Amino acid sequence: MKNRLAKLIDVKSIITIGLVLTLIIVTLSGKSVNDKIFNLFSNVVTMVMTYFFTKKSNDKEGN
C-alpha cells in the first residue's frame, strides 16, 4: 500500500491532478472566460495528460 501511495505522489502526478482539477473548476464555475485562454489551457492539460499516460505505458512495455 505504501508503494502505491509513493508512486502516486510524484511531481508528474501532482501536476496532472492539479491541472485536471483546475480545468474542472473553471469549466463548472460558469464564469465567462476568454475563449482563447480556455482553449489554450485545455490544450495544455490534454498534452500533459497524454505525456503522463503514454510515458507510463511505454515504460512498462520496455521492461
Coordinates of C-alpha atoms in Angstrom, one line a residue:
M1 CA 0.0 0.0 0.0
K2 CA 2.8 2.4 0.8
N3 CA 4.4 1.6 -2.5
R4 CA 1.3 2.6 -4.4
L5 CA 0.9 5.8 -2.4
A6 CA 4.6 6.7 -3.0
K7 CA 4.1 6.2 -6.8
L8 CA 1.0 8.4 -6.7
I9 CA 2.8 11.2 -5.0
D10 CA 5.4 12.2 -7.5
V11 CA 5.8 15.5 -9.4
K12 CA 4.1 14.4 -12.6
S13 CA 1.1 13.1 -10.7
I14 CA 0.7 16.2 -8.6
I15 CA 0.9 18.4 -11.7
T16 CA -1.6 16.3 -13.6
I17 CA -4.1 16.2 -10.8
G18 CA -3.8 19.9 -10.2
L19 CA -4.3 20.8 -13.8
V20 CA -7.3 18.5 -14.2
L21 CA -8.9 19.8 -11.0
T22 CA -8.3 23.4 -12.2
L23 CA -9.9 22.6 -15.6
I24 CA -12.9 21.1 -13.9
I25 CA -13.3 24.1 -11.6
V26 CA -13.0 26.6 -14.4
T27 CA -15.5 24.6 -16.5
L28 CA -18.1 24.2 -13.8
S29 CA -17.8 27.7 -12.4
G30 CA -19.8 29.1 -15.3
K31 CA -17.9 32.4 -15.3
S32 CA -17.3 33.9 -18.6
V33 CA -13.8 33.1 -19.6
N34 CA -11.9 34.3 -22.6
D35 CA -12.3 31.5 -25.2
K36 CA -8.7 31.7 -26.4
I37 CA -7.3 31.4 -22.9
F38 CA -9.7 28.5 -22.1
N39 CA -8.8 26.7 -25.3
L40 CA -5.1 27.2 -24.6
F41 CA -5.4 25.9 -21.1
S42 CA -7.5 22.9 -22.1
N43 CA -4.9 22.0 -24.8
V44 CA -2.1 22.2 -22.2
V45 CA -4.0 19.9 -19.8
T46 CA -4.6 17.4 -22.7
M47 CA -0.9 17.5 -23.6
V48 CA 0.3 16.9 -20.1
M49 CA -2.2 14.0 -19.6
T50 CA -1.1 12.4 -22.9
Y51 CA 2.5 12.7 -22.0
F52 CA 1.9 11.3 -18.5
F53 CA -0.1 8.3 -19.5
T54 CA 1.9 7.4 -22.6
K55 CA 5.1 7.6 -20.7
K56 CA 3.8 5.1 -18.1
S57 CA 2.7 2.6 -20.8
N58 CA 5.9 2.9 -22.7
D59 CA 8.0 2.2 -19.6
K60 CA 6.0 -0.9 -18.9
E61 CA 6.4 -2.2 -22.4
G62 CA 10.2 -1.6 -22.4
N63 CA 10.8 -3.7 -19.3

